[in-house]
Coordinates of C-alpha atoms in Angstrom, one line a residue:
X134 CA 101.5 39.0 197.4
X135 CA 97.9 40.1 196.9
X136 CA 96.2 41.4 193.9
X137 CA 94.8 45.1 194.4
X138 CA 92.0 44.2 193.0
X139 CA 90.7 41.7 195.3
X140 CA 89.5 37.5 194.5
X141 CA 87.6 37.5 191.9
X142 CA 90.3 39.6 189.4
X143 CA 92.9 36.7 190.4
X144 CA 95.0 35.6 187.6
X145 CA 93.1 38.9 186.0
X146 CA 90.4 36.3 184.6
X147 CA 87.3 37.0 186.7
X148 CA 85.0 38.1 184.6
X149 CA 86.4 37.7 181.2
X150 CA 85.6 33.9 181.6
X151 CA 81.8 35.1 181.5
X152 CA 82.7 37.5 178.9
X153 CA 84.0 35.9 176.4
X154 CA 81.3 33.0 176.0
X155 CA 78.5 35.4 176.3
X156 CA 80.0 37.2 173.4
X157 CA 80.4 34.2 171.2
X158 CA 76.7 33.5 172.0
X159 CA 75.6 37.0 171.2
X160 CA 77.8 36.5 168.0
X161 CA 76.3 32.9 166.9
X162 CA 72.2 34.5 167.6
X163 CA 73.2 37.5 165.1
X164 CA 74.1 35.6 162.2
X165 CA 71.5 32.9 162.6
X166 CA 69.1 35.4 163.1
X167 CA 70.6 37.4 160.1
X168 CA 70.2 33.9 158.0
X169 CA 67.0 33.0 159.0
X170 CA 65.6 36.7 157.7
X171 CA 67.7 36.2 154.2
X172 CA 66.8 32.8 153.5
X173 CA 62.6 33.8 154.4
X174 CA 63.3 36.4 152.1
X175 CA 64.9 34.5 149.2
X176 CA 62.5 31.7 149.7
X177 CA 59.7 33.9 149.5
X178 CA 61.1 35.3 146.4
X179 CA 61.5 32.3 144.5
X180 CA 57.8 31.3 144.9
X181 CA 57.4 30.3 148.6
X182 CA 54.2 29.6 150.4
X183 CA 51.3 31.9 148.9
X184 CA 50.7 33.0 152.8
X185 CA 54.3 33.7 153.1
X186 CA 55.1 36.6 151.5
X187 CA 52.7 35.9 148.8
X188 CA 54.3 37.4 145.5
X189 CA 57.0 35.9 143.1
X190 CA 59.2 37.4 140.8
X191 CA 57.1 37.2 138.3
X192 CA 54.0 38.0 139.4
X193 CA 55.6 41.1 140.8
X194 CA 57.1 41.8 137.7
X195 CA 53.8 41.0 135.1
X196 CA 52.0 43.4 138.1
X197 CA 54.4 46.6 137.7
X198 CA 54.1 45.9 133.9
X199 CA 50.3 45.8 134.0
X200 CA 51.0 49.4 135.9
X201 CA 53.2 51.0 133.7
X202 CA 50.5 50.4 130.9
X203 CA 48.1 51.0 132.9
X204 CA 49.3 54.9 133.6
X205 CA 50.0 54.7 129.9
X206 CA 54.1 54.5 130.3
X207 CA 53.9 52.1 127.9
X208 CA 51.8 50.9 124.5
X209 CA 50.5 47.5 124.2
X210 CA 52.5 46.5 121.6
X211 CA 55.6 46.9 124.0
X212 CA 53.5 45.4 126.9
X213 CA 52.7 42.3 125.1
X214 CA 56.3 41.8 124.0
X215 CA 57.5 42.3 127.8
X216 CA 55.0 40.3 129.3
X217 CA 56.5 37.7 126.4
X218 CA 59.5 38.3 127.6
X219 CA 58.9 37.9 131.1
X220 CA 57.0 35.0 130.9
X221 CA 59.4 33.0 129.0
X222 CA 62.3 33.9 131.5
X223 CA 60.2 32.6 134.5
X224 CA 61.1 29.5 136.2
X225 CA 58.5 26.7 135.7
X226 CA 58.0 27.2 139.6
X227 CA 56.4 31.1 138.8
X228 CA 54.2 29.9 136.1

């Protein structure tokens, strides 16, 4: 007896054999591409390349500091003891 569907639907595998790899391929490029863009991002953050990304933790955090007094957010007696603070709490890699 014949399949209605005609020869390439016998066994009612035809295409799902090119299916199913293409979607485990399409799978395995969206989380390596997903991983790549996280680990630049967390590399870049804990003091990468300066021409990859270019800004650390700290420097991004001494900058917005600098702002805040700056604008006049903050007094310098509670910007020196920040900047303190945030210096000591850097990793030897940010200072």
């Amino acid at each position: 007896m014949s399949h209605p569907w005609g020869p390439p639907f016998v066994g009612g595998f035809g295409l799902f054999f090119l299916l199913i790899p293409l979607f485990w391929i399409a799978v395995i490029v969206l989380v390596a591409t997903l991983g790549r863009r996280r680990w630049r991002r967390t590399w870049a953050a804990q003091g990468g390349h300066p021409g990859f990304g270019g800004w650390t933790a700290g420097t991004s955090a001494e900058s917005t500091l600098a702002e805040r007094f700056a604008q006049g957010d903050i007094d310098e007696v509670e910007y020196r003891a920040r900047l303190e603070v945030i210096r000591a709490n850097a990793s030897p890699r940010q200072r």
